[in-house]
């Protein structure tokens, strides 16, 4: 639990933003994927899904630029030695922190939010708890403060897909009769980026549907052709969007590294790089926050995207806990369903609640990358450009594509299409409208 003991401990690493993202990617190399077996062989009873989740947690634990607040039911990930503060509150927060004995300095802010840097390792969640306490601020409102939260490509353990991608055969060619669905609409996909060979390897599905830019590239591999934990996630999502609306164009932007890790700054930066033509934004990612409070950087960043429809994953935690940015009012939150014997049923992994606006099938086959996925104690999986994968990430991509298709079929703006989609009858009170 958070403590009021704020004694500083060890000095900071002084990493730049570029070094922070690189270190997160390297953390995956230092853990079982890429150096198979470093985390020990799988237990005899451990399924591939369980091994995948374990390896992902080991990658998070090995990342020097991640911390995990692990109180059950209140978990979140955050960057060490950073505190984000609303601009009007900076001076009084700095004064109060220095009174606590913290020699904080102001670093580069983003999304209209200031960033305070601590000179030593600090219990940031405890600092936030104390600063948010109204009793600490008699006669004035408590300041708006938060950790710098980390986020992940959404799935079962605070972000990672509940299971690894599965080998699948090639998709059939797009139906030419559907070529007009989504035509003229661009979907921004903020994810792991796009595989360098995506267009050439998937000419029927992806070629000519996006502008190739170096800073959009998904690094994919941890070495040779060994896949990173979420390498290819963005390419998979792009294929799901195109299957839902074969005429749509997309703008891939890297918000996550190939391990599937990013933070609020990397997501805000990816949103800022989207071209003005992107009218639908797909966010197959998300995170939990301290005290489940709306994240100020994303509130500010999305306020700067007027006229765009933002679609985000509700998450695969299997609880009603709000995930962000999906739970923000202006975002269309998407949960997942599974195929049942007599129709769709709620997917057991999907997050749910009155805040979820729509749902769709979460188990899909899509465009992927070439390479091998190595899990300790399990046979290597060899991929040749296609995969099957399960998660709200992929339900979200489908809903974003169908939203684009609705824009073209009904001649609606992105905001009007979003309003029309969620105005339908809720398939289930906790899962929203079912989008086939």
Short mmCIF file of C-alpha atoms in Angstrom, two decimals:
data_model
loop_
_atom_site.label_atom_id
_atom_site.label_comp_id
_atom_site.label_asym_id
_atom_site.label_seq_id
_atom_site.Cartn_x
_atom_site.Cartn_y
_atom_site.Cartn_z
CA UNK A 1 0.00 0.00 0.00
CA UNK A 2 1.13 3.61 -0.49
CA UNK A 3 3.24 5.00 2.30
CA UNK A 4 3.73 8.50 3.67
CA UNK A 5 7.46 7.75 3.90
CA UNK A 6 8.86 9.75 0.99
CA UNK A 7 12.57 9.30 1.61
CA UNK A 8 14.48 9.36 -1.71
CA UNK A 9 16.66 6.35 -2.48
CA UNK A 10 18.80 5.90 -5.59
CA UNK A 11 19.79 8.39 -8.31
CA UNK A 12 17.98 8.65 -11.65
CA UNK A 13 19.25 7.13 -14.87
CA UNK A 14 18.83 10.37 -16.79
CA UNK A 15 17.50 8.63 -19.90
CA UNK A 16 16.23 10.65 -22.83
CA UNK A 17 12.78 9.95 -24.30
CA UNK A 18 14.36 8.02 -27.19
CA UNK A 19 16.46 5.98 -24.76
CA UNK A 20 13.40 5.19 -22.64
CA UNK A 21 11.56 3.69 -25.61
CA UNK A 22 14.66 1.80 -26.70
CA UNK A 23 15.17 0.39 -23.22
CA UNK A 24 11.60 -0.88 -23.15
CA UNK A 25 12.18 -2.74 -26.40
CA UNK A 26 15.47 -4.15 -25.18
CA UNK A 27 13.76 -5.45 -22.06
CA UNK A 28 11.99 -7.99 -24.26
CA UNK A 29 15.32 -9.11 -25.69
CA UNK A 30 16.68 -9.70 -22.21
CA UNK A 31 13.75 -11.92 -21.25
CA UNK A 32 12.61 -15.25 -22.62
CA UNK A 33 11.59 -14.21 -26.13
CA UNK A 34 14.77 -13.80 -28.13
CA UNK A 35 16.79 -15.56 -25.44
CA UNK A 36 14.49 -18.51 -24.99
CA UNK A 37 14.46 -20.16 -21.59
CA UNK A 38 16.03 -17.25 -19.73
CA UNK A 39 12.91 -17.25 -17.54
CA UNK A 40 13.06 -21.01 -17.02
CA UNK A 41 11.18 -23.78 -18.81
CA UNK A 42 7.43 -23.93 -18.72
CA UNK A 43 5.86 -26.06 -16.01
CA UNK A 44 4.49 -29.35 -17.27
CA UNK A 45 0.93 -28.12 -16.69
CA UNK A 46 1.49 -24.64 -18.14
CA UNK A 47 -0.45 -23.93 -21.32
CA UNK A 48 0.98 -21.78 -24.14
CA UNK A 49 -1.37 -18.98 -23.07
CA UNK A 50 -0.10 -19.16 -19.49
CA UNK A 51 3.52 -19.21 -20.65
CA UNK A 52 2.90 -16.24 -22.92
CA UNK A 53 1.38 -14.26 -20.06
CA UNK A 54 4.23 -15.22 -17.74
CA UNK A 55 6.85 -14.18 -20.27
CA UNK A 56 5.08 -10.88 -20.76
CA UNK A 57 5.11 -10.19 -17.02
CA UNK A 58 8.80 -11.06 -16.90
CA UNK A 59 9.43 -8.57 -19.69
CA UNK A 60 7.61 -5.87 -17.72
CA UNK A 61 9.54 -6.69 -14.56
CA UNK A 62 12.84 -6.53 -16.47
CA UNK A 63 12.11 -3.11 -17.96
CA UNK A 64 14.09 -0.52 -15.94
CA UNK A 65 11.68 2.20 -17.00
CA UNK A 66 8.51 0.59 -15.71
CA UNK A 67 7.09 0.29 -12.24
CA UNK A 68 4.01 -1.70 -11.28
CA UNK A 69 1.56 -0.73 -8.59
CA UNK A 70 0.37 -4.19 -7.64
CA UNK A 71 -2.44 -3.79 -5.10
CA UNK A 72 -5.11 -6.26 -6.33
CA UNK A 73 -7.93 -4.55 -8.17
CA UNK A 74 -6.01 -1.27 -8.35
CA UNK A 75 -3.01 -2.26 -10.50
CA UNK A 76 -1.41 0.10 -12.99
CA UNK A 77 1.95 0.64 -14.64
CA UNK A 78 3.89 3.89 -14.56
CA UNK A 79 7.21 5.54 -15.39
CA UNK A 80 9.55 6.00 -12.41
CA UNK A 81 10.53 9.40 -10.97
CA UNK A 82 7.89 11.31 -12.97
CA UNK A 83 4.83 13.23 -11.79
CA UNK A 84 2.38 14.83 -14.22
CA UNK A 85 0.66 18.01 -13.06
CA UNK A 86 -2.01 20.27 -14.53
CA UNK A 87 -0.32 23.49 -15.62
CA UNK A 88 -2.21 25.83 -13.24
CA UNK A 89 -1.13 23.68 -10.27
CA UNK A 90 2.60 23.43 -10.98
CA UNK A 91 3.97 26.09 -8.69
CA UNK A 92 2.10 25.09 -5.56
CA UNK A 93 2.86 21.40 -6.16
CA UNK A 94 6.57 22.16 -6.58
CA UNK A 95 6.54 24.22 -3.38
CA UNK A 96 4.77 21.46 -1.46
CA UNK A 97 7.09 18.73 -2.78
CA UNK A 98 10.18 20.70 -1.84
CA UNK A 99 8.67 21.06 1.60
CA UNK A 100 8.51 17.26 1.71
CA UNK A 101 12.21 17.14 0.88
CA UNK A 102 12.05 16.43 -2.85
CA UNK A 103 14.41 18.47 -5.06
CA UNK A 104 12.12 18.18 -8.10
CA UNK A 105 12.80 19.90 -11.41
CA UNK A 106 10.43 20.59 -14.29
CA UNK A 107 11.09 18.50 -17.39
CA UNK A 108 9.51 18.73 -20.84
CA UNK A 109 5.74 18.55 -20.65
CA UNK A 110 3.26 17.31 -23.24
CA UNK A 111 -0.47 17.58 -24.04
CA UNK A 112 -0.74 20.71 -21.91
CA UNK A 113 0.51 18.86 -18.83
CA UNK A 114 3.68 19.67 -16.86
CA UNK A 115 6.17 16.95 -15.92
CA UNK A 116 8.06 17.06 -12.65
CA UNK A 117 11.20 14.94 -12.35
CA UNK A 118 12.41 13.51 -9.05
CA UNK A 119 16.11 13.36 -8.33
CA UNK A 120 15.85 9.84 -6.91
CA UNK A 121 13.64 6.77 -6.93
CA UNK A 122 10.37 7.68 -5.22
CA UNK A 123 7.08 6.01 -4.36
CA UNK A 124 5.15 8.00 -6.97
CA UNK A 125 1.71 6.47 -6.17
CA UNK A 126 2.15 7.47 -2.51
CA UNK A 127 3.12 11.00 -3.55
CA UNK A 128 0.02 11.23 -5.74
CA UNK A 129 -2.21 9.95 -2.92
CA UNK A 130 -0.92 12.58 -0.53
CA UNK A 131 -1.13 15.43 -3.03
CA UNK A 132 -4.71 14.48 -3.93
CA UNK A 133 -5.79 14.50 -0.28
CA UNK A 134 -8.10 17.53 0.24
CA UNK A 135 -6.97 17.77 3.86
CA UNK A 136 -3.53 18.76 2.62
CA UNK A 137 -5.05 21.85 0.93
CA UNK A 138 -7.37 23.65 3.36
CA UNK A 139 -9.28 26.44 1.72
CA UNK A 140 -8.24 25.49 -1.81
CA UNK A 141 -8.88 22.65 -4.25
CA UNK A 142 -6.49 19.74 -4.37
CA UNK A 143 -4.17 19.91 -7.39
CA UNK A 144 -4.64 17.70 -10.44
CA UNK A 145 -1.72 15.27 -10.35
CA UNK A 146 -1.08 11.75 -11.62
CA UNK A 147 1.71 9.29 -12.40
CA UNK A 148 2.98 9.08 -15.97
CA UNK A 149 1.06 5.91 -16.77
CA UNK A 150 2.34 3.22 -19.09
CA UNK A 151 0.02 1.55 -21.59
CA UNK A 152 -0.01 -1.64 -23.62
CA UNK A 153 -1.57 -3.32 -26.64
CA UNK A 154 -4.70 -4.49 -24.92
CA UNK A 155 -5.26 -8.02 -23.73
CA UNK A 156 -5.49 -10.14 -20.67
CA UNK A 157 -2.81 -9.00 -18.21
CA UNK A 158 -3.08 -5.23 -18.06
CA UNK A 159 -2.48 -5.13 -21.77
CA UNK A 160 -0.89 -8.18 -23.32
CA UNK A 161 -3.10 -10.48 -25.37
CA UNK A 162 -4.34 -13.34 -23.21
CA UNK A 163 -2.68 -15.79 -25.55
CA UNK A 164 -0.10 -15.62 -28.34
CA UNK A 165 -1.02 -15.36 -32.01
CA UNK A 166 -1.76 -18.68 -33.65
CA UNK A 167 -0.60 -19.87 -37.06
CA UNK A 168 -3.31 -19.45 -39.68
CA UNK A 169 -3.71 -19.87 -43.42
CA UNK A 170 -3.90 -16.99 -45.88
CA UNK A 171 -7.05 -14.92 -46.13
CA UNK A 172 -9.03 -15.18 -49.37
CA UNK A 173 -8.74 -12.17 -51.68
CA UNK A 174 -10.93 -9.16 -50.87
CA UNK A 175 -14.41 -9.29 -52.37
CA UNK A 176 -14.41 -6.75 -55.24
CA UNK A 177 -18.10 -6.09 -54.60
CA UNK A 178 -17.15 -4.52 -51.26
CA UNK A 179 -14.42 -2.24 -52.61
CA UNK A 180 -16.50 0.87 -51.96
CA UNK A 181 -16.96 0.20 -48.24
CA UNK A 182 -15.00 2.86 -46.42
CA UNK A 183 -13.71 4.43 -49.66
CA UNK A 184 -12.57 7.98 -49.06
CA UNK A 185 -12.18 7.42 -45.30
CA UNK A 186 -8.80 7.21 -43.52
CA UNK A 187 -8.47 5.38 -40.21
CA UNK A 188 -5.55 6.34 -37.98
CA UNK A 189 -4.09 3.26 -36.28
CA UNK A 190 -1.92 4.11 -33.27
CA UNK A 191 -0.32 0.80 -32.35
CA UNK A 192 3.07 -0.92 -32.80
CA UNK A 193 3.38 0.62 -36.26
CA UNK A 194 3.44 -1.36 -39.49
CA UNK A 195 5.69 -4.19 -40.69
CA UNK A 196 8.19 -2.95 -43.28
CA UNK A 197 7.07 -5.60 -45.76
CA UNK A 198 3.33 -5.30 -45.07
CA UNK A 199 2.40 -3.77 -48.40
CA UNK A 200 4.58 -6.00 -50.55
CA UNK A 201 3.74 -9.19 -48.67
CA UNK A 202 0.01 -8.45 -48.56
CA UNK A 203 -0.58 -6.75 -51.93
CA UNK A 204 -4.29 -7.56 -52.05
CA UNK A 205 -5.07 -6.44 -48.52
CA UNK A 206 -2.63 -3.68 -47.59
CA UNK A 207 -0.68 -2.44 -50.63
CA UNK A 208 -1.56 1.10 -51.67
CA UNK A 209 -3.80 1.62 -48.65
CA UNK A 210 -1.31 3.63 -46.58
CA UNK A 211 1.63 5.98 -46.97
CA UNK A 212 4.92 4.27 -46.13
CA UNK A 213 6.93 6.38 -43.64
CA UNK A 214 10.07 5.33 -41.78
CA UNK A 215 8.87 6.46 -38.35
CA UNK A 216 5.79 4.21 -38.66
CA UNK A 217 7.80 1.00 -38.89
CA UNK A 218 7.22 -1.80 -36.39
CA UNK A 219 10.62 -3.28 -35.46
CA UNK A 220 8.80 -6.67 -35.10
CA UNK A 221 11.84 -8.82 -34.24
CA UNK A 222 14.12 -9.19 -31.23
CA UNK A 223 16.80 -10.82 -33.37
CA UNK A 224 16.96 -12.55 -36.76
CA UNK A 225 13.38 -13.65 -37.40
CA UNK A 226 12.38 -14.18 -33.76
CA UNK A 227 9.23 -12.20 -33.00
CA UNK A 228 8.91 -9.76 -30.12
CA UNK A 229 5.97 -10.23 -27.78
CA UNK A 230 3.64 -7.97 -29.73
CA UNK A 231 5.63 -7.52 -32.92
CA UNK A 232 3.15 -7.35 -35.78
CA UNK A 233 0.21 -6.30 -33.59
CA UNK A 234 -0.35 -3.12 -35.62
CA UNK A 235 -0.14 -5.01 -38.93
CA UNK A 236 -2.72 -7.50 -37.66
CA UNK A 237 -5.07 -4.67 -36.59
CA UNK A 238 -4.65 -2.94 -39.96
CA UNK A 239 -5.79 -6.12 -41.70
CA UNK A 240 -8.84 -6.36 -39.43
CA UNK A 241 -9.80 -2.77 -40.28
CA UNK A 242 -9.43 -3.46 -43.99
CA UNK A 243 -11.52 -6.63 -43.78
CA UNK A 244 -14.30 -4.61 -42.15
CA UNK A 245 -14.05 -1.86 -44.80
CA UNK A 246 -12.00 -2.98 -47.82
CA UNK A 247 -12.01 0.48 -49.40
CA UNK A 248 -10.60 2.32 -46.40
CA UNK A 249 -7.13 3.82 -46.18
CA UNK A 250 -5.21 3.81 -42.92
CA UNK A 251 -2.47 5.86 -41.31
CA UNK A 252 -0.23 3.69 -39.08
CA UNK A 253 1.59 5.42 -36.23
CA UNK A 254 3.84 3.79 -33.62
CA UNK A 255 2.58 4.37 -30.08
CA UNK A 256 3.90 1.06 -28.68
CA UNK A 257 7.22 -0.72 -29.02
CA UNK A 258 7.27 -4.36 -30.28
CA UNK A 259 6.93 -5.62 -26.72
CA UNK A 260 3.58 -3.85 -26.66
CA UNK A 261 4.67 -1.14 -24.20
CA UNK A 262 4.20 2.60 -24.49
CA UNK A 263 3.11 5.44 -22.26
CA UNK A 264 0.89 8.49 -22.30
CA UNK A 265 3.59 10.57 -23.98
CA UNK A 266 4.13 8.08 -26.80
CA UNK A 267 0.38 7.82 -27.42
CA UNK A 268 -0.07 11.58 -27.44
CA UNK A 269 2.85 11.87 -29.89
CA UNK A 270 1.33 9.22 -32.17
CA UNK A 271 -2.01 11.02 -32.14
CA UNK A 272 -0.22 14.24 -33.04
CA UNK A 273 1.42 12.60 -36.08
CA UNK A 274 -1.87 11.50 -37.60
CA UNK A 275 -2.61 13.20 -40.87
CA UNK A 276 -5.54 15.63 -40.97
CA UNK A 277 -7.37 13.25 -43.31
CA UNK A 278 -7.73 10.60 -40.58
CA UNK A 279 -11.36 10.94 -39.46
CA UNK A 280 -11.52 7.67 -37.46
CA UNK A 281 -8.84 6.80 -34.89
CA UNK A 282 -8.31 3.18 -33.82
CA UNK A 283 -6.67 2.60 -30.42
CA UNK A 284 -6.28 -1.13 -29.81
CA UNK A 285 -4.51 -0.37 -26.55
CA UNK A 286 -5.16 1.09 -23.16
CA UNK A 287 -4.30 1.19 -19.49
CA UNK A 288 -5.50 1.51 -15.93
CA UNK A 289 -4.86 4.64 -13.90
CA UNK A 290 -4.29 5.42 -10.24
CA UNK A 291 -7.65 5.58 -8.45
CA UNK A 292 -9.29 4.97 -11.86
CA UNK A 293 -9.17 8.69 -12.60
CA UNK A 294 -9.45 9.98 -16.20
CA UNK A 295 -5.92 10.58 -17.55
CA UNK A 296 -5.33 14.29 -18.04
CA UNK A 297 -2.92 14.01 -21.02
CA UNK A 298 -5.42 11.96 -23.03
CA UNK A 299 -8.32 14.20 -22.08
CA UNK A 300 -6.34 17.16 -23.42
CA UNK A 301 -5.03 15.34 -26.51
CA UNK A 302 -8.43 14.07 -27.61
CA UNK A 303 -9.95 17.52 -27.08
CA UNK A 304 -7.52 18.60 -29.80
CA UNK A 305 -9.01 16.15 -32.31
CA UNK A 306 -12.39 17.73 -33.12
CA UNK A 307 -14.46 15.99 -35.75
CA UNK A 308 -12.72 12.64 -35.36
CA UNK A 309 -14.34 9.45 -34.04
CA UNK A 310 -12.03 7.66 -31.60
CA UNK A 311 -12.53 3.92 -31.09
CA UNK A 312 -10.64 2.15 -28.27
CA UNK A 313 -10.40 -1.27 -26.65
CA UNK A 314 -12.27 -1.83 -23.41
CA UNK A 315 -9.55 -4.28 -22.39
CA UNK A 316 -9.33 -7.96 -21.61
CA UNK A 317 -9.12 -7.87 -17.82
CA UNK A 318 -12.49 -9.60 -17.53
CA UNK A 319 -13.74 -6.99 -15.04
CA UNK A 320 -15.88 -3.87 -15.01
CA UNK A 321 -12.92 -1.69 -14.05
CA UNK A 322 -12.69 1.28 -16.40
CA UNK A 323 -9.82 1.24 -18.86
CA UNK A 324 -8.53 4.36 -20.60
CA UNK A 325 -8.86 5.98 -23.04
CA UNK A 326 -11.87 3.75 -23.83
CA UNK A 327 -13.84 4.98 -20.78
CA UNK A 328 -13.59 8.65 -21.75
CA UNK A 329 -16.96 10.07 -22.73
CA UNK A 330 -16.05 10.98 -26.29
CA UNK A 331 -14.40 7.62 -27.04
CA UNK A 332 -16.30 4.62 -28.42
CA UNK A 333 -15.35 1.77 -26.06
CA UNK A 334 -15.34 -1.73 -27.59
CA UNK A 335 -15.64 -5.05 -25.79
CA UNK A 336 -15.50 -8.53 -27.28
CA UNK A 337 -17.86 -11.44 -27.83
CA UNK A 338 -17.15 -15.06 -28.64
CA UNK A 339 -18.99 -17.40 -30.99
CA UNK A 340 -21.45 -19.56 -29.06
CA UNK A 341 -23.48 -22.58 -30.21
CA UNK A 342 -26.54 -20.43 -30.87
CA UNK A 343 -24.98 -17.03 -31.44
CA UNK A 344 -22.52 -14.61 -29.85
CA UNK A 345 -21.87 -14.73 -26.12
CA UNK A 346 -19.83 -12.37 -23.90
CA UNK A 347 -16.14 -13.22 -24.19
CA UNK A 348 -14.93 -14.26 -20.72
CA UNK A 349 -11.74 -12.20 -21.09
CA UNK A 350 -13.48 -8.98 -22.16
CA UNK A 351 -13.86 -6.01 -19.86
CA UNK A 352 -17.45 -4.82 -19.55
CA UNK A 353 -19.71 -2.25 -17.97
CA UNK A 354 -22.18 0.51 -18.72
CA UNK A 355 -19.25 2.52 -20.10
CA UNK A 356 -18.74 0.01 -22.97
CA UNK A 357 -20.47 1.25 -26.13
CA UNK A 358 -20.12 -1.62 -28.60
CA UNK A 359 -18.81 -5.13 -29.01
CA UNK A 360 -17.76 -7.50 -31.75
CA UNK A 361 -16.06 -10.84 -32.28
CA UNK A 362 -12.63 -10.79 -30.67
CA UNK A 363 -11.15 -13.95 -32.25
CA UNK A 364 -10.06 -13.09 -35.79
CA UNK A 365 -7.66 -14.06 -38.56
CA UNK A 366 -5.72 -11.26 -40.23
CA UNK A 367 -2.61 -10.04 -41.98
CA UNK A 368 0.52 -10.62 -39.94
CA UNK A 369 4.29 -10.92 -40.38
CA UNK A 370 6.82 -13.64 -41.14
CA UNK A 371 8.86 -15.05 -38.27
CA UNK A 372 8.97 -17.47 -35.40
CA UNK A 373 7.48 -17.13 -31.95
CA UNK A 374 9.45 -18.96 -29.27
CA UNK A 375 7.85 -19.79 -25.93
CA UNK A 376 9.89 -21.69 -23.33
CA UNK A 377 8.82 -25.32 -23.12
CA UNK A 378 6.55 -25.19 -26.19
CA UNK A 379 7.05 -25.90 -29.90
CA UNK A 380 8.15 -22.91 -31.96
CA UNK A 381 5.37 -21.30 -33.98
CA UNK A 382 6.33 -20.36 -37.55
CA UNK A 383 4.31 -17.60 -39.19
CA UNK A 384 4.14 -16.91 -42.90
CA UNK A 385 2.25 -13.64 -43.04
CA UNK A 386 -1.09 -14.58 -41.46
CA UNK A 387 -2.24 -15.35 -37.93
CA UNK A 388 -5.27 -15.83 -35.71
CA UNK A 389 -5.39 -13.79 -32.52
CA UNK A 390 -7.91 -13.09 -29.77
CA UNK A 391 -8.59 -9.91 -27.83
CA UNK A 392 -10.57 -6.69 -27.66
CA UNK A 393 -7.80 -5.19 -29.80
CA UNK A 394 -9.27 -6.99 -32.76
CA UNK A 395 -12.93 -6.39 -31.93
CA UNK A 396 -11.94 -2.71 -31.87
CA UNK A 397 -10.34 -2.84 -35.32
CA UNK A 398 -13.49 -4.37 -36.75
CA UNK A 399 -15.74 -1.71 -35.20
CA UNK A 400 -13.46 1.07 -36.48
CA UNK A 401 -13.69 -0.39 -39.98
CA UNK A 402 -17.47 -0.76 -39.85
CA UNK A 403 -17.74 2.82 -38.63
CA UNK A 404 -15.80 3.91 -41.73
CA UNK A 405 -18.09 1.79 -43.91
CA UNK A 406 -21.15 3.44 -42.33
CA UNK A 407 -19.71 6.85 -43.16
CA UNK A 408 -19.60 6.00 -46.87
CA UNK A 409 -22.86 4.07 -47.10
CA UNK A 410 -24.90 6.71 -45.28
CA UNK A 411 -22.89 9.78 -46.27
CA UNK A 412 -22.20 10.65 -42.64
CA UNK A 413 -19.39 12.48 -40.90
CA UNK A 414 -17.29 10.49 -38.44
CA UNK A 415 -19.09 11.99 -35.44
CA UNK A 416 -22.52 11.42 -36.98
CA UNK A 417 -21.64 7.82 -37.83
CA UNK A 418 -20.47 7.22 -34.27
CA UNK A 419 -23.71 8.65 -32.90
CA UNK A 420 -25.76 6.50 -35.29
CA UNK A 421 -23.86 3.34 -34.37
CA UNK A 422 -24.25 3.69 -30.60
CA UNK A 423 -27.90 4.78 -30.95
CA UNK A 424 -28.85 1.20 -31.80
CA UNK A 425 -30.28 -1.15 -29.16
CA UNK A 426 -27.71 -2.47 -26.71
CA UNK A 427 -27.07 -6.16 -27.28
CA UNK A 428 -26.26 -6.42 -23.59
CA UNK A 429 -26.26 -3.68 -20.92
CA UNK A 430 -22.55 -4.23 -20.23
CA UNK A 431 -21.36 -4.73 -23.83
CA UNK A 432 -23.21 -2.11 -25.84
CA UNK A 433 -24.30 -2.47 -29.46
CA UNK A 434 -23.31 -5.67 -31.26
CA UNK A 435 -21.42 -4.85 -34.47
CA UNK A 436 -21.43 -7.85 -36.85
#
